[in-house]
Short mmCIF file of C-alpha atoms and ligand atoms in Angstrom, two decimals:
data_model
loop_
_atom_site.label_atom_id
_atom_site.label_comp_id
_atom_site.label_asym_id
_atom_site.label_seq_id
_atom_site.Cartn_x
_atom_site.Cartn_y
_atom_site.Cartn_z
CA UNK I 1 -105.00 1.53 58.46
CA UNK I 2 -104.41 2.31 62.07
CA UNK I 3 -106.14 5.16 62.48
CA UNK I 4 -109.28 2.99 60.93
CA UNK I 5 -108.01 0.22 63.13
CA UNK I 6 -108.06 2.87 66.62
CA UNK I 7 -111.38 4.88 65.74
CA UNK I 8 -113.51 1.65 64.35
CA UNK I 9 -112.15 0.12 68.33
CA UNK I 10 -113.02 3.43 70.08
CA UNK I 11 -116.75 2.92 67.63
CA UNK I 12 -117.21 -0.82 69.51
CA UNK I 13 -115.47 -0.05 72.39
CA UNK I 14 -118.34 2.74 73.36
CA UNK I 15 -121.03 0.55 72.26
CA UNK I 16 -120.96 -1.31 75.74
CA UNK I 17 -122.03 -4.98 75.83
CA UNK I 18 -122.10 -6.76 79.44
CA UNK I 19 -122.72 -10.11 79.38
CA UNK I 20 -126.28 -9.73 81.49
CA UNK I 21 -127.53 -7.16 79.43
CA UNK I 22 -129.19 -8.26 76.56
CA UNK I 23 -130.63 -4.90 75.03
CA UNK I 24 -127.05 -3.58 75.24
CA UNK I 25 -125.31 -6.51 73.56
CA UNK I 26 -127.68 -6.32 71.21
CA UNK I 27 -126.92 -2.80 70.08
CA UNK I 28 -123.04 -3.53 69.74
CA UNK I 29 -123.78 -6.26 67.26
CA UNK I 30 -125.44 -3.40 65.54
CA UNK I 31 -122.69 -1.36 65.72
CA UNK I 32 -120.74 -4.49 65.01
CA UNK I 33 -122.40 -5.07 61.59
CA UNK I 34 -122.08 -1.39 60.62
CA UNK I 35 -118.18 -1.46 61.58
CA UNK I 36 -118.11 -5.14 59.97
CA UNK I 37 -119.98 -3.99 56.52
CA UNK I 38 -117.85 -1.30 55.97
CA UNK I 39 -114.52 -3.07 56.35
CA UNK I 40 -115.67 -5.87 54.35
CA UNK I 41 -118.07 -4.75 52.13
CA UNK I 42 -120.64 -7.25 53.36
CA UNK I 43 -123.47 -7.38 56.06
CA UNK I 44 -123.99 -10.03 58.43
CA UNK I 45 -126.40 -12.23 58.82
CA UNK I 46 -127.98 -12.08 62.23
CA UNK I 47 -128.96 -15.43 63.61
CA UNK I 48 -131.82 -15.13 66.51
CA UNK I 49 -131.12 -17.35 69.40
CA UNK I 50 -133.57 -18.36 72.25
CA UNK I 51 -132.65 -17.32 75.64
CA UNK I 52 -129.91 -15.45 74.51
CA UNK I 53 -128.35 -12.36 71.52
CA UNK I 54 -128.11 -12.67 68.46
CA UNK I 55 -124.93 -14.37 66.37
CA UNK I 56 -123.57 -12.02 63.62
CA UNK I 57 -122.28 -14.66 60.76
CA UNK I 58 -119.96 -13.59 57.94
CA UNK I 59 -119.81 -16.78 55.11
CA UNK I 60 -117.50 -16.45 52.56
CA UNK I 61 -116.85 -18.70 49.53
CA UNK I 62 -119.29 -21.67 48.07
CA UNK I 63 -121.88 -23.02 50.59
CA UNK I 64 -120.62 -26.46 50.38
CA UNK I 65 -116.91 -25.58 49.62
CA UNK I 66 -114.63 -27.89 51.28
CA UNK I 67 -112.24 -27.00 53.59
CA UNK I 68 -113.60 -24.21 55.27
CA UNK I 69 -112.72 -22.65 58.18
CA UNK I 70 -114.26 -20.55 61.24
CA UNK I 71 -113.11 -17.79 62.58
CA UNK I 72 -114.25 -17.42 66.06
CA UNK I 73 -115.25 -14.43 68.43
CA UNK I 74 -118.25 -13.06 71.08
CA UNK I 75 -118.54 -9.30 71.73
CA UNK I 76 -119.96 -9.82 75.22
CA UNK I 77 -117.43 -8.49 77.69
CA UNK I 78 -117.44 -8.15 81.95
CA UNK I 79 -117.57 -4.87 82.18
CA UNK I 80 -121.02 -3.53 83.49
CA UNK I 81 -122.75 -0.44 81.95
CA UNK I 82 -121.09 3.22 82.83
CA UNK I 83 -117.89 1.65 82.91
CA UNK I 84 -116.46 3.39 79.22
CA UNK I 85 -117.89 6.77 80.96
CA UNK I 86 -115.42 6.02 83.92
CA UNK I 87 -112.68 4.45 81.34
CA UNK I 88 -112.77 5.78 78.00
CA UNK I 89 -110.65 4.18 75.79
CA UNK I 90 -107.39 5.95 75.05
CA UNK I 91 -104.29 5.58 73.06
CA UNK I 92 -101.05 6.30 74.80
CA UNK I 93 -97.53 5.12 73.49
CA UNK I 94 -98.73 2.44 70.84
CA UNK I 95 -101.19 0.91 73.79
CA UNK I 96 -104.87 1.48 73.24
CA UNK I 97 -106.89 1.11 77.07
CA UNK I 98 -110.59 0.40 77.30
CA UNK I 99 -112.98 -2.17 78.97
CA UNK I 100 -113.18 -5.27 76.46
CA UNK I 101 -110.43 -3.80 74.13
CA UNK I 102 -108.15 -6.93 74.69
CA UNK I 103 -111.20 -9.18 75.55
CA UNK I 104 -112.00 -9.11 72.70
CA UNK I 105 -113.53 -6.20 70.22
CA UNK I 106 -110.10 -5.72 68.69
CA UNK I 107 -109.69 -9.82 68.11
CA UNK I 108 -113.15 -9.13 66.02
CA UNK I 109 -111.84 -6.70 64.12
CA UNK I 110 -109.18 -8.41 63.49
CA UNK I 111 -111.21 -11.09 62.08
CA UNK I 112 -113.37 -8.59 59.52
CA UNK I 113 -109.44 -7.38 58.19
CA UNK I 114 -109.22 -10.81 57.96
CA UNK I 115 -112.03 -11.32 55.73
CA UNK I 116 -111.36 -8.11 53.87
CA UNK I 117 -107.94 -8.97 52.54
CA UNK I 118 -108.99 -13.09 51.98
CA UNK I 119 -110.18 -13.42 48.43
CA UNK I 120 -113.97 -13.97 48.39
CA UNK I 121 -113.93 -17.03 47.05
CA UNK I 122 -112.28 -18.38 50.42
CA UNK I 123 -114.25 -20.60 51.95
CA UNK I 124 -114.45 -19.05 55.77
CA UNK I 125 -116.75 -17.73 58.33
CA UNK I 126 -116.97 -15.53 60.94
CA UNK I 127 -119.27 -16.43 63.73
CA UNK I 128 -119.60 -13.47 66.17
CA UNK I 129 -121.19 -14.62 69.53
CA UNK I 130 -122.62 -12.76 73.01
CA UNK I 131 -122.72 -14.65 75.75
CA UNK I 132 -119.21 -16.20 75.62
CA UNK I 133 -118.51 -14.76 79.36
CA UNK I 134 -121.44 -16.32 81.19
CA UNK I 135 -120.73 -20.14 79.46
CA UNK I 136 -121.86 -19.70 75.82
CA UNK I 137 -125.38 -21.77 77.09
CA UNK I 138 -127.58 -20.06 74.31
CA UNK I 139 -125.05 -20.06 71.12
CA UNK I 140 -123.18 -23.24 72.01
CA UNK I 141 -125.05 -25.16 69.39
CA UNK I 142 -124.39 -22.66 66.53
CA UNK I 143 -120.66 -22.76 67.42
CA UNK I 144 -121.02 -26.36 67.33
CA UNK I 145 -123.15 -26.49 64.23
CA UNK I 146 -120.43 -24.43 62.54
CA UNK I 147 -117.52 -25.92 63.54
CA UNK I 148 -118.83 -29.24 62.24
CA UNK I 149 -118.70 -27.78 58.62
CA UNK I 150 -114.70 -26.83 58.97
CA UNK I 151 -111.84 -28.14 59.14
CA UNK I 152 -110.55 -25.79 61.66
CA UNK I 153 -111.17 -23.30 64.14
CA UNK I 154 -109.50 -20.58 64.68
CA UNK I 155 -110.73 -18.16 67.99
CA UNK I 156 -109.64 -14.38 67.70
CA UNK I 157 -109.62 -14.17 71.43
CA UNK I 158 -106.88 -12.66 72.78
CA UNK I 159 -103.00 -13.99 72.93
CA UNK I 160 -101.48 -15.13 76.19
CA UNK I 161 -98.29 -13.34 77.09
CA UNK I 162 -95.83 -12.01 74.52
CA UNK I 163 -98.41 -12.71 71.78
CA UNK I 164 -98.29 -16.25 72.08
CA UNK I 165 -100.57 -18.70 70.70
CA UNK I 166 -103.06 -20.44 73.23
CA UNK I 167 -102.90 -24.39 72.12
CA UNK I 168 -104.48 -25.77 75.45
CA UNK I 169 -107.10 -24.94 77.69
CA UNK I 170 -108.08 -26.67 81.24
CA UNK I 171 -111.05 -27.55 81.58
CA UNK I 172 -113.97 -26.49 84.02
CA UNK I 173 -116.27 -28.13 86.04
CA UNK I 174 -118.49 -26.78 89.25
CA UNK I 175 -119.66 -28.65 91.98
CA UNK I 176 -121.94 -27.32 95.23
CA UNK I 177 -121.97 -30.00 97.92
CA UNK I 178 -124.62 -29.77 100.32
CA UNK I 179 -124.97 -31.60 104.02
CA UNK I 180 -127.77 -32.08 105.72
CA UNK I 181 -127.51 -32.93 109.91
CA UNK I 182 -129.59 -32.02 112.36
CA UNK I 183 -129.92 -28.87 114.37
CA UNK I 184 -129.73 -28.82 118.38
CA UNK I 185 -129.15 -26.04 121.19
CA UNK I 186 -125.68 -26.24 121.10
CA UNK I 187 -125.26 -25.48 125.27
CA UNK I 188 -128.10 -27.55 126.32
CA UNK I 189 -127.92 -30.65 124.04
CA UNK I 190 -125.35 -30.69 121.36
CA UNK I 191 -125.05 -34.28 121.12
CA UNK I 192 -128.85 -34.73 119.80
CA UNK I 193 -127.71 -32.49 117.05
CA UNK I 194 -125.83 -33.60 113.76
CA UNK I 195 -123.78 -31.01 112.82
CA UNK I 196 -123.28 -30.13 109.11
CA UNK I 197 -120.75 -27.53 108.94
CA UNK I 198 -117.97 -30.09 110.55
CA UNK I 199 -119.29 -32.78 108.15
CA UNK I 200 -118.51 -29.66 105.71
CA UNK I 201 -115.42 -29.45 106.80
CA UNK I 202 -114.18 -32.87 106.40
CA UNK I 203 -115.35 -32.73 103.18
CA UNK I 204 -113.24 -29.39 102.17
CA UNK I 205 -110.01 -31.75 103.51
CA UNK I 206 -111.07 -34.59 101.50
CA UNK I 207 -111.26 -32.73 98.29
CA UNK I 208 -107.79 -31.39 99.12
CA UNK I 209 -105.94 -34.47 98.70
CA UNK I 210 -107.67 -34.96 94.96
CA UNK I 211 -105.33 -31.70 93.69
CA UNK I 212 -102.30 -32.84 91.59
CA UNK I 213 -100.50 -29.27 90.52
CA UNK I 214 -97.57 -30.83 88.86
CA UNK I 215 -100.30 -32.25 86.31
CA UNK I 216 -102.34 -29.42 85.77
CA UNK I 217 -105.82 -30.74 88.19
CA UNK I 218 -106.79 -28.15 90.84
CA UNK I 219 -109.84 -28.72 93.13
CA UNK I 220 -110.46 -25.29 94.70
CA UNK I 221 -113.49 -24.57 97.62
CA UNK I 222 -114.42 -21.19 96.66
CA UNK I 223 -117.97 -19.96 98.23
CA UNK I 224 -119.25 -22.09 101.94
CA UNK I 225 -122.60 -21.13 104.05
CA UNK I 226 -123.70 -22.83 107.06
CA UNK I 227 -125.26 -22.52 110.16
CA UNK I 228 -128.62 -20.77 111.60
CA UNK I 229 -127.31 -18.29 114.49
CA UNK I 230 -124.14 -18.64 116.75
CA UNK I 231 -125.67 -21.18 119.40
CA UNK I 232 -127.40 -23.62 116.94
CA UNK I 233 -125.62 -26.86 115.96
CA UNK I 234 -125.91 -26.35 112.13
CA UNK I 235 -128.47 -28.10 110.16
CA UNK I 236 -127.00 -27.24 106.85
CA UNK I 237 -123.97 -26.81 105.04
CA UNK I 238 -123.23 -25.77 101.24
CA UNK I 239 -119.65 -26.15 100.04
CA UNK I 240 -118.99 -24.96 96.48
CA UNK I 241 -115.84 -26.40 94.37
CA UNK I 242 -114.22 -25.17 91.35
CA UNK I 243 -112.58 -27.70 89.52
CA UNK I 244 -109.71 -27.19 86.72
CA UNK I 245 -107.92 -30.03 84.67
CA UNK I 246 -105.52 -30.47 81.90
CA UNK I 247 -106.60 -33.83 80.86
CA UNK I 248 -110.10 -35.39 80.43
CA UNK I 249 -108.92 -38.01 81.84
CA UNK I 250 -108.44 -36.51 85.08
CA UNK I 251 -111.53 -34.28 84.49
CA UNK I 252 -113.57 -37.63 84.54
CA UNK I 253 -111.56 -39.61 87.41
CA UNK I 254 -112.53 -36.18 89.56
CA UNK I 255 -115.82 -36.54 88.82
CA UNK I 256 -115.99 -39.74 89.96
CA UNK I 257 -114.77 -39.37 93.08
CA UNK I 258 -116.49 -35.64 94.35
CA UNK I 259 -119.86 -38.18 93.06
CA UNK I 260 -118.61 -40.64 95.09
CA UNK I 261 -118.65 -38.25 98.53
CA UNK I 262 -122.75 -38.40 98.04
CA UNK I 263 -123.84 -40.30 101.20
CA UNK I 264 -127.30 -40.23 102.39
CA UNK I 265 -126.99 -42.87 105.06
CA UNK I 266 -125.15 -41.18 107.28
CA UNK I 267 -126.03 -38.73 110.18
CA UNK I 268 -125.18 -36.26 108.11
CA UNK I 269 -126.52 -36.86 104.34
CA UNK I 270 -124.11 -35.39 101.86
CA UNK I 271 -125.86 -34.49 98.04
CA UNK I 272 -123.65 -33.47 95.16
CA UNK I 273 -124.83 -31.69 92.44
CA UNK I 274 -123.03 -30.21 89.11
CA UNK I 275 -120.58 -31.27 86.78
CA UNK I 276 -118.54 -31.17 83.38
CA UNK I 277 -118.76 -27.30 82.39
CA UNK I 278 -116.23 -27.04 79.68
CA UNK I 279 -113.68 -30.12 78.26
CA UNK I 280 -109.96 -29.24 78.13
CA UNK I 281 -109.25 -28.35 74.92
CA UNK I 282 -105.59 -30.95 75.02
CA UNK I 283 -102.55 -30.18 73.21
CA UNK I 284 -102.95 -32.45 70.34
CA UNK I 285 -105.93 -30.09 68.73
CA UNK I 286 -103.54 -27.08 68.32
CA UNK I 287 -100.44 -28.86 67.16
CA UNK I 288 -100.80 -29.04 63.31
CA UNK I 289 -102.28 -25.06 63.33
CA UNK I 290 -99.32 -23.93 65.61
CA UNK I 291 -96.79 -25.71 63.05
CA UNK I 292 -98.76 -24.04 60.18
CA UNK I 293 -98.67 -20.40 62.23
CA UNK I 294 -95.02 -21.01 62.66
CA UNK I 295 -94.46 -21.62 59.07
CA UNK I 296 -96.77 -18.63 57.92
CA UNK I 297 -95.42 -16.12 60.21
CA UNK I 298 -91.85 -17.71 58.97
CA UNK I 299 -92.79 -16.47 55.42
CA UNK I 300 -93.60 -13.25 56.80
CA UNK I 301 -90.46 -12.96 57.82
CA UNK I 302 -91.65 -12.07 61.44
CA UNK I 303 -90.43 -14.15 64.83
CA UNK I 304 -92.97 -17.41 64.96
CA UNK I 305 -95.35 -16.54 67.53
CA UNK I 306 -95.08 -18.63 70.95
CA UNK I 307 -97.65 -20.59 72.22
CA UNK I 308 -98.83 -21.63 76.31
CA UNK I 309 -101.45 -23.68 77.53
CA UNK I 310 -104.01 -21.96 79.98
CA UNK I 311 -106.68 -22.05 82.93
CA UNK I 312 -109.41 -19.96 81.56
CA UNK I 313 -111.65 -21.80 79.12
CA UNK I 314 -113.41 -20.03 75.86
CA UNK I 315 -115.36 -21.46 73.05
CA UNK I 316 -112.41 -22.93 72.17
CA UNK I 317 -112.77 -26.00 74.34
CA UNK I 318 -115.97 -26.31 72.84
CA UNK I 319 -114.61 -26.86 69.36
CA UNK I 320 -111.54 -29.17 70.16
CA UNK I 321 -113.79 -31.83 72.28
CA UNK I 322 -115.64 -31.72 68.74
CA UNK I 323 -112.42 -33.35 67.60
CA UNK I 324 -111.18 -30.31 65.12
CA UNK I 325 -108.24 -29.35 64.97
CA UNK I 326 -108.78 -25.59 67.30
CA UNK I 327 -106.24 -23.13 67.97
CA UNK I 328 -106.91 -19.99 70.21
CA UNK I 329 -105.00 -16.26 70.99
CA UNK I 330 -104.88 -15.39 67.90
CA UNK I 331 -106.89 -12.14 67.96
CA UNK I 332 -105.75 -9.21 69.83
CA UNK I 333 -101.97 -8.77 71.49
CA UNK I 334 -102.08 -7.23 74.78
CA UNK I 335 -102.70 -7.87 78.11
CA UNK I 336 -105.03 -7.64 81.38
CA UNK I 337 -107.98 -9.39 80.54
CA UNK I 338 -111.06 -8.76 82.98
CA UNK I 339 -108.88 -6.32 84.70
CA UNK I 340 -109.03 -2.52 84.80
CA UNK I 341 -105.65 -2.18 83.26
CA UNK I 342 -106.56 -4.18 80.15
CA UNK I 343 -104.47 -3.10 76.90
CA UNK I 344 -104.01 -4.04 73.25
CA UNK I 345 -100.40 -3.54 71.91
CA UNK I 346 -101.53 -2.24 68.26
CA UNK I 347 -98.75 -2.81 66.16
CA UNK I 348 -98.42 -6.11 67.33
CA UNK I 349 -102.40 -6.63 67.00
CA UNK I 350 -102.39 -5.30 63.63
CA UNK I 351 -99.28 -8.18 62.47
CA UNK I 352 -102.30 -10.49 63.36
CA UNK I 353 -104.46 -10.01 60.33
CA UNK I 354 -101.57 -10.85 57.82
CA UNK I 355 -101.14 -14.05 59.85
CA UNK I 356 -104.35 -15.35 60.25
CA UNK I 357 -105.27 -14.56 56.70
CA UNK I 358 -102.08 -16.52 55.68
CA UNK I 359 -103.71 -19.22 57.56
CA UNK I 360 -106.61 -19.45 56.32
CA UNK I 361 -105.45 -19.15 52.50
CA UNK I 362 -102.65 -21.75 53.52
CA UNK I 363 -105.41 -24.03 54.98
CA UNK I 364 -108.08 -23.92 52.02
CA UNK I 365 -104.79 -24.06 49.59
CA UNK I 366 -103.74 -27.10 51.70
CA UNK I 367 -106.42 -28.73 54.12
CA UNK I 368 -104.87 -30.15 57.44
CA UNK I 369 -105.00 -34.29 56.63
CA UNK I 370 -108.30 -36.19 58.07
CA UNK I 371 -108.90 -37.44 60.94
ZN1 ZN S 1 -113.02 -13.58 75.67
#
């Protein structure tokens, strides 16, 4: 089993798939399905999608069996082209290195052992994505189209520190605010000018005071351009603003108010553009699937797995603003996620598949109560 596990992750590991590169992503959901058929015995189907790669989509059990449950994954990672060349994967002390191991090719596999040991009969799927990284814009509505026939979600991605359990997300939202004064010598007749870049700037402190830490909201400037040349009150000013919150709530109330800085009377006219990205996925979607992972891993006779609430979004938050019941990490245990030191533990990873199958027998034995 773990030599399988290591040389079917050094198979999808080499078959590079950044995010931008369609060709490429492409060929490791060929490689993907190969891998896939031969641990489970059954071939994909491959779902086209416009503007983006294809889905691979495992079904198991009757069409219209209730109680079903998805099994969630993309094999799209960061890491450009040439990078496994620089980086090959290698095993060293029970850690296996490589670009996208932990993010996430050994979360999919995870998901295929899954299937493999699940009696047939079991009513899940597993939807493999591609363009999870850049914001899931082309298979969105196939996640969404096959979450709606479950009861849960489950997402393979990987687990947050120590293994645990991811039951909240923040959400995202984006934001470029742009001012427009007007330009003017700036030695021989500033004052006819209307300058931009310190409208900008009032702006960037205004946005400051909407942060609340303690409750999970963070408004963060990230990228700002302005100006002509060094002499030239600026015309122009572009202010961009990454925006994080725990609650919708405070998701919305934000929006509101960076709306409410658009002003076009003034000297200097102020436009806002952008918006919702991604909907926290809140606590209350995880809870019943963290007390069920507890209790499965419990009859495993293994330490219950812990669980954290994160920054970084997934499909995840997709799923749970559906209103089902969506908990995430449960793929590969490791660590360093988009970073070059990125690890899976593989003992640890490989304790995964007996726990998620438990959950997904436990769930079609015993679906989570209605809404
Ligand atoms: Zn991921």
């Amino acid at each position: 089993m773990v030599e399988g596990f290591t040389a079917a992750l050094r198979s999808l590991v080499e078959a590079e798939s950044p995010s931008s590169d369609l060709l490429a992503v492409e060929t490791c959901g060929d490689r993907l399905a190969e891998v896939g058929e031969a641990i489970t015995g059954a071939a994909p189907e491959r779902v086209p999608l416009a503007g983006g790669p294809s889905a691979l989509l495992w079904r198991r059990g009757e069409a219209d069996a209730p109680g079903r449950v998805l099994l969630l994954g993309h094999r799209d990672t960061v890491w450009p082209l040439g990078t496994v060349a620089q980086r090959p994967p290698a095993t060293e002390g029970g850690r296996i290195h490589g670009p996208g191991v932990f993010d996430m090719k050994a979360g999919l596999l995870v998901g295929l052992h899954v299937l493999a040991r699940l009696d047939p009969r079991v009513p899940v799927t597993l939807l493999v994505t591609g363009d999870e990284e850049i914001g899931s814009a082309s298979s969105r509505e196939l996640i969404e189209a096959q979450a709606r026939e479950c009861q849960a979600v489950l997402v393979l991605e990987g687990a947050a520190e120590g293994g645990a359990l991811k039951r909240a997300r923040k959400g995202w939202s984006i934001y470029t605010l742009r001012c427009r004064g007007r330009s003017a010598h700036a030695g021989l007749e500033p004052h006819k000018g209307a300058n931009a870049l310190v409208r900008m700037a009032e702006l960037v402190a205004e946005t400051q005071r909407l942060n609340a830490p303690d409750r999970g909201l963070t408004v963060t400037p990230t990228l700002a351009q302005a100006g002509r040349t060094v002499n030239t009150v600026p015309d122009h000013a572009e202010l961009h603003l990454d925006v994080r919150a725990a609650s919708s709530t405070d998701q919305w109330s934000v929006d509101e108010r960076i709306r409410a800085m658009a002003d076009t009377s003034t000297e200097v006219a102020v436009e806002v553009e952008g918006g919702r990205n991604r909907p926290p996925m809140e606590e209350d979607a995880a809870a019943a699937l963290l007390e069920r992972a507890a209790l499965h891993a419990r009859e495993l006779g293994e330490r219950p797995p812990g669980s954290a609430a994160v920054g970084g979004i997934s499909d995840a938050n997709l799923c749970a603003a559906m209103g089902i019941p969506t908990l995430d990490g449960l793929g590969a245990v490791g660590g360093g996620p988009h970073a070059e030191h990125e690890w899976v533990d593989l003992d640890a990873t490989l304790h995964r598949i007996p726990l998620v199958s438990a959950l997904v027998d436990g769930l079609a034995e015993h679906p989570l109560p209605g809404p």
